[in-house]
């Protein structure tokens, strides 16, 4: 019978520590496995990845071409419907609740609900994105889905343009800007430019 006093680690998972500097006959004496002199033989000495002794490293010698938008990539926390069955019926599922339940963790720009699995009861889900299948299943179970606002200001302007009835080639977006309460920006000319323009008009007259 296994008890606390006879627990043992798995064979091979633990081994004795290599003892260094215990004489030349030990095989790890004198230089203690670090070789003769040099940066790597010193305590605290290390060489960063890609360092080639001071010469131009390979990553800088190779030509760079094309565009990579990895720096602009937006990461969304993915939550499936099968994960939401852990909550009680009628619960409000938001980012705070998902973090407390460890369903999402880390840094991300928003939460996206995907339709993998079946939802057994109604829930009030608050997310930034939702797939068409997930929305259909949530509403079929009697729940609601609410998209969080304030993450994409550009989408609000596009929505306002659509409501104002303007599209590409039909005119300007001034009606949409009036609908959103935004004024048309106007650049102020410097005083020196105004003075030159006034002097020119007076000379022409």
mmCIF file of C-alpha atoms in Angstrom:
data_model
loop_
_atom_site.group_PDB
_atom_site.id
_atom_site.type_symbol
_atom_site.label_atom_id
_atom_site.label_comp_id
_atom_site.label_asym_id
_atom_site.label_seq_id
_atom_site.Cartn_x
_atom_site.Cartn_y
_atom_site.Cartn_z
ATOM 1 C CA UNK A 1 0.000 0.000 0.000
ATOM 2 C CA UNK A 2 1.304 3.462 -0.904
ATOM 3 C CA UNK A 3 1.638 5.861 2.010
ATOM 4 C CA UNK A 4 3.357 9.185 2.612
ATOM 5 C CA UNK A 5 6.392 7.570 4.243
ATOM 6 C CA UNK A 6 7.131 5.276 1.300
ATOM 7 C CA UNK A 7 6.633 7.726 -1.596
ATOM 8 C CA UNK A 8 9.578 7.752 -3.981
ATOM 9 C CA UNK A 9 10.275 9.827 -7.137
ATOM 10 C CA UNK A 10 10.048 8.126 -10.511
ATOM 11 C CA UNK A 11 13.303 6.231 -11.304
ATOM 12 C CA UNK A 12 15.569 8.363 -13.475
ATOM 13 C CA UNK A 13 13.758 11.619 -12.742
ATOM 14 C CA UNK A 14 16.324 12.676 -10.149
ATOM 15 C CA UNK A 15 20.099 12.407 -10.319
ATOM 16 C CA UNK A 16 22.969 13.580 -8.198
ATOM 17 C CA UNK A 17 24.493 17.014 -8.761
ATOM 18 C CA UNK A 18 27.715 17.129 -10.784
ATOM 19 C CA UNK A 19 30.473 18.096 -8.343
ATOM 20 C CA UNK A 20 33.052 20.383 -9.945
ATOM 21 C CA UNK A 21 36.607 21.277 -8.959
ATOM 22 C CA UNK A 22 37.282 18.160 -6.887
ATOM 23 C CA UNK A 23 40.710 17.354 -8.320
ATOM 24 C CA UNK A 24 41.959 16.269 -11.731
ATOM 25 C CA UNK A 25 41.221 12.598 -11.122
ATOM 26 C CA UNK A 26 37.480 13.305 -10.851
ATOM 27 C CA UNK A 27 37.271 14.335 -14.510
ATOM 28 C CA UNK A 28 35.715 17.686 -13.545
ATOM 29 C CA UNK A 29 38.705 19.311 -11.852
ATOM 30 C CA UNK A 30 40.997 22.184 -12.802
ATOM 31 C CA UNK A 31 38.836 24.091 -15.354
ATOM 32 C CA UNK A 32 35.609 22.398 -14.128
ATOM 33 C CA UNK A 33 34.394 21.631 -17.643
ATOM 34 C CA UNK A 34 34.741 25.235 -18.892
ATOM 35 C CA UNK A 35 37.871 24.879 -21.005
ATOM 36 C CA UNK A 36 40.794 27.313 -21.046
ATOM 37 C CA UNK A 37 40.153 31.031 -20.557
ATOM 38 C CA UNK A 38 37.884 33.087 -22.754
ATOM 39 C CA UNK A 39 34.545 34.799 -22.147
ATOM 40 C CA UNK A 40 32.639 31.548 -21.591
ATOM 41 C CA UNK A 41 35.130 30.426 -18.938
ATOM 42 C CA UNK A 42 34.393 33.462 -16.740
ATOM 43 C CA UNK A 43 31.672 33.570 -14.143
ATOM 44 C CA UNK A 44 28.734 35.574 -15.458
ATOM 45 C CA UNK A 45 30.122 35.545 -18.994
ATOM 46 C CA UNK A 46 27.581 34.810 -21.691
ATOM 47 C CA UNK A 47 27.113 35.475 -25.406
ATOM 48 C CA UNK A 48 23.729 36.601 -26.682
ATOM 49 C CA UNK A 49 21.914 34.716 -29.406
ATOM 50 C CA UNK A 50 23.097 35.659 -32.896
ATOM 51 C CA UNK A 51 26.366 37.262 -31.763
ATOM 52 C CA UNK A 52 29.218 36.462 -34.183
ATOM 53 C CA UNK A 53 32.242 37.896 -32.410
ATOM 54 C CA UNK A 54 31.693 41.477 -33.563
ATOM 55 C CA UNK A 55 31.372 40.842 -37.297
ATOM 56 C CA UNK A 56 28.151 41.758 -39.087
ATOM 57 C CA UNK A 57 25.638 39.089 -37.968
ATOM 58 C CA UNK A 58 23.701 36.993 -40.454
ATOM 59 C CA UNK A 59 20.339 38.596 -39.620
ATOM 60 C CA UNK A 60 21.753 41.980 -40.700
ATOM 61 C CA UNK A 61 23.578 40.655 -43.766
ATOM 62 C CA UNK A 62 20.472 39.168 -45.369
ATOM 63 C CA UNK A 63 18.304 41.471 -47.540
ATOM 64 C CA UNK A 64 14.909 42.480 -46.208
ATOM 65 C CA UNK A 65 11.974 42.486 -48.613
ATOM 66 C CA UNK A 66 8.205 42.542 -48.387
ATOM 67 C CA UNK A 67 5.794 43.503 -45.638
ATOM 68 C CA UNK A 68 4.955 41.667 -42.468
ATOM 69 C CA UNK A 69 2.063 42.850 -40.348
ATOM 70 C CA UNK A 70 2.958 40.704 -37.332
ATOM 71 C CA UNK A 71 3.567 43.914 -35.368
ATOM 72 C CA UNK A 72 -0.045 44.977 -36.044
ATOM 73 C CA UNK A 73 -1.613 41.594 -35.294
ATOM 74 C CA UNK A 74 -4.533 41.722 -32.861
ATOM 75 C CA UNK A 75 -4.929 38.733 -30.575
ATOM 76 C CA UNK A 76 -8.405 37.795 -29.406
ATOM 77 C CA UNK A 77 -9.150 35.445 -26.538
ATOM 78 C CA UNK A 78 -11.144 32.510 -27.961
ATOM 79 C CA UNK A 79 -14.059 31.055 -25.972
ATOM 80 C CA UNK A 80 -16.248 28.223 -27.288
ATOM 81 C CA UNK A 81 -19.874 27.624 -26.395
ATOM 82 C CA UNK A 82 -18.982 24.304 -24.774
ATOM 83 C CA UNK A 83 -16.918 26.257 -22.201
ATOM 84 C CA UNK A 84 -19.886 28.458 -21.275
ATOM 85 C CA UNK A 85 -21.945 25.517 -19.993
ATOM 86 C CA UNK A 86 -20.028 25.796 -16.708
ATOM 87 C CA UNK A 87 -22.053 28.926 -15.804
ATOM 88 C CA UNK A 88 -25.549 28.911 -14.348
ATOM 89 C CA UNK A 89 -28.612 29.843 -16.389
ATOM 90 C CA UNK A 90 -29.203 33.585 -16.647
ATOM 91 C CA UNK A 91 -25.626 34.499 -15.713
ATOM 92 C CA UNK A 92 -23.949 37.524 -17.278
ATOM 93 C CA UNK A 93 -20.808 36.217 -18.958
ATOM 94 C CA UNK A 94 -18.303 39.065 -19.342
ATOM 95 C CA UNK A 95 -14.529 39.438 -19.310
ATOM 96 C CA UNK A 96 -14.343 39.654 -15.526
ATOM 97 C CA UNK A 97 -16.260 36.406 -15.043
ATOM 98 C CA UNK A 98 -14.223 34.621 -17.719
ATOM 99 C CA UNK A 99 -10.979 35.693 -16.074
ATOM 100 C CA UNK A 100 -12.164 34.565 -12.646
ATOM 101 C CA UNK A 101 -13.050 31.180 -14.155
ATOM 102 C CA UNK A 102 -9.628 30.965 -15.885
ATOM 103 C CA UNK A 103 -11.280 30.523 -19.280
ATOM 104 C CA UNK A 104 -9.280 33.508 -20.567
ATOM 105 C CA UNK A 105 -5.971 34.805 -19.291
ATOM 106 C CA UNK A 106 -3.159 37.072 -20.409
ATOM 107 C CA UNK A 107 -3.250 40.158 -22.628
ATOM 108 C CA UNK A 108 -5.608 40.501 -25.592
ATOM 109 C CA UNK A 109 -7.587 43.190 -27.407
ATOM 110 C CA UNK A 110 -10.959 41.478 -27.043
ATOM 111 C CA UNK A 111 -12.965 38.299 -26.591
ATOM 112 C CA UNK A 112 -14.364 36.242 -29.468
ATOM 113 C CA UNK A 113 -17.116 33.650 -29.036
ATOM 114 C CA UNK A 114 -16.998 30.636 -31.363
ATOM 115 C CA UNK A 115 -19.764 28.099 -31.967
ATOM 116 C CA UNK A 116 -17.983 24.871 -31.034
ATOM 117 C CA UNK A 117 -20.335 22.745 -28.906
ATOM 118 C CA UNK A 118 -23.922 23.256 -27.783
ATOM 119 C CA UNK A 119 -25.241 25.729 -25.211
ATOM 120 C CA UNK A 120 -27.568 24.024 -22.721
ATOM 121 C CA UNK A 121 -29.178 27.083 -21.088
ATOM 122 C CA UNK A 122 -29.694 30.802 -21.604
ATOM 123 C CA UNK A 123 -26.838 33.209 -20.884
ATOM 124 C CA UNK A 124 -26.225 36.931 -21.314
ATOM 125 C CA UNK A 125 -22.904 37.049 -23.155
ATOM 126 C CA UNK A 126 -20.817 40.217 -23.523
ATOM 127 C CA UNK A 127 -17.987 39.958 -26.066
ATOM 128 C CA UNK A 128 -16.164 41.911 -28.772
ATOM 129 C CA UNK A 129 -16.716 39.436 -31.616
ATOM 130 C CA UNK A 130 -19.042 36.487 -32.188
ATOM 131 C CA UNK A 131 -19.351 34.019 -35.036
ATOM 132 C CA UNK A 132 -22.652 33.574 -36.866
ATOM 133 C CA UNK A 133 -23.017 29.978 -35.607
ATOM 134 C CA UNK A 134 -22.358 31.021 -31.994
ATOM 135 C CA UNK A 135 -24.917 33.855 -32.182
ATOM 136 C CA UNK A 136 -27.539 31.492 -33.594
ATOM 137 C CA UNK A 137 -26.979 28.883 -30.878
ATOM 138 C CA UNK A 138 -27.004 31.457 -28.058
ATOM 139 C CA UNK A 139 -30.281 32.973 -29.254
ATOM 140 C CA UNK A 140 -31.755 29.504 -29.808
ATOM 141 C CA UNK A 141 -31.021 28.633 -26.167
ATOM 142 C CA UNK A 142 -32.852 31.800 -25.077
ATOM 143 C CA UNK A 143 -29.773 33.862 -24.334
ATOM 144 C CA UNK A 144 -28.573 37.209 -25.648
ATOM 145 C CA UNK A 145 -25.286 38.410 -27.106
ATOM 146 C CA UNK A 146 -24.068 41.991 -26.572
ATOM 147 C CA UNK A 147 -21.074 43.383 -28.436
ATOM 148 C CA UNK A 148 -18.902 45.609 -26.303
ATOM 149 C CA UNK A 149 -18.412 49.181 -27.505
ATOM 150 C CA UNK A 150 -15.440 51.488 -27.318
ATOM 151 C CA UNK A 151 -12.872 49.089 -28.809
ATOM 152 C CA UNK A 152 -13.262 50.101 -32.498
ATOM 153 C CA UNK A 153 -13.981 53.846 -32.953
ATOM 154 C CA UNK A 154 -13.528 53.513 -36.725
ATOM 155 C CA UNK A 155 -16.512 51.144 -36.910
ATOM 156 C CA UNK A 156 -18.750 53.749 -35.267
ATOM 157 C CA UNK A 157 -17.970 56.269 -38.019
ATOM 158 C CA UNK A 158 -18.604 53.673 -40.744
ATOM 159 C CA UNK A 159 -21.921 52.801 -39.102
ATOM 160 C CA UNK A 160 -22.873 56.481 -38.975
ATOM 161 C CA UNK A 161 -21.999 56.893 -42.664
ATOM 162 C CA UNK A 162 -24.266 53.943 -43.499
ATOM 163 C CA UNK A 163 -27.151 55.421 -41.508
ATOM 164 C CA UNK A 164 -26.759 58.815 -43.231
ATOM 165 C CA UNK A 165 -27.283 57.110 -46.595
ATOM 166 C CA UNK A 166 -23.929 57.962 -48.133
ATOM 167 C CA UNK A 167 -21.764 55.475 -49.948
ATOM 168 C CA UNK A 168 -18.744 55.530 -52.227
ATOM 169 C CA UNK A 169 -19.378 57.845 -55.178
ATOM 170 C CA UNK A 170 -22.626 59.339 -53.821
ATOM 171 C CA UNK A 171 -21.092 62.408 -52.225
ATOM 172 C CA UNK A 172 -19.138 63.552 -49.222
ATOM 173 C CA UNK A 173 -19.367 62.295 -45.650
ATOM 174 C CA UNK A 174 -20.477 65.682 -44.282
ATOM 175 C CA UNK A 175 -24.064 64.438 -43.547
ATOM 176 C CA UNK A 176 -22.550 61.552 -41.598
ATOM 177 C CA UNK A 177 -20.290 63.898 -39.664
ATOM 178 C CA UNK A 178 -23.297 66.068 -38.842
ATOM 179 C CA UNK A 179 -25.176 62.969 -37.676
ATOM 180 C CA UNK A 180 -22.346 62.022 -35.332
ATOM 181 C CA UNK A 181 -22.045 65.601 -34.071
ATOM 182 C CA UNK A 182 -18.506 66.061 -35.412
ATOM 183 C CA UNK A 183 -17.549 69.332 -37.054
ATOM 184 C CA UNK A 184 -15.545 69.619 -40.242
ATOM 185 C CA UNK A 185 -11.956 70.421 -39.331
ATOM 186 C CA UNK A 186 -10.415 73.559 -40.790
ATOM 187 C CA UNK A 187 -6.716 74.369 -40.808
ATOM 188 C CA UNK A 188 -5.716 77.860 -39.698
ATOM 189 C CA UNK A 189 -3.254 79.713 -41.942
ATOM 190 C CA UNK A 190 -0.259 81.396 -40.322
ATOM 191 C CA UNK A 191 -0.458 85.190 -39.884
ATOM 192 C CA UNK A 192 2.491 85.713 -42.282
ATOM 193 C CA UNK A 193 0.688 83.861 -45.093
ATOM 194 C CA UNK A 194 -2.488 85.874 -44.490
ATOM 195 C CA UNK A 195 -0.549 89.127 -44.663
ATOM 196 C CA UNK A 196 1.103 88.146 -47.970
ATOM 197 C CA UNK A 197 -2.261 87.162 -49.471
ATOM 198 C CA UNK A 198 -3.831 90.470 -48.348
ATOM 199 C CA UNK A 199 -0.915 92.455 -49.831
ATOM 200 C CA UNK A 200 -1.225 90.591 -53.157
ATOM 201 C CA UNK A 201 -4.967 91.289 -53.475
ATOM 202 C CA UNK A 202 -4.422 94.979 -52.711
ATOM 203 C CA UNK A 203 -1.754 95.225 -55.435
ATOM 204 C CA UNK A 204 -4.022 93.522 -58.005
ATOM 205 C CA UNK A 205 -6.904 95.887 -57.253
#
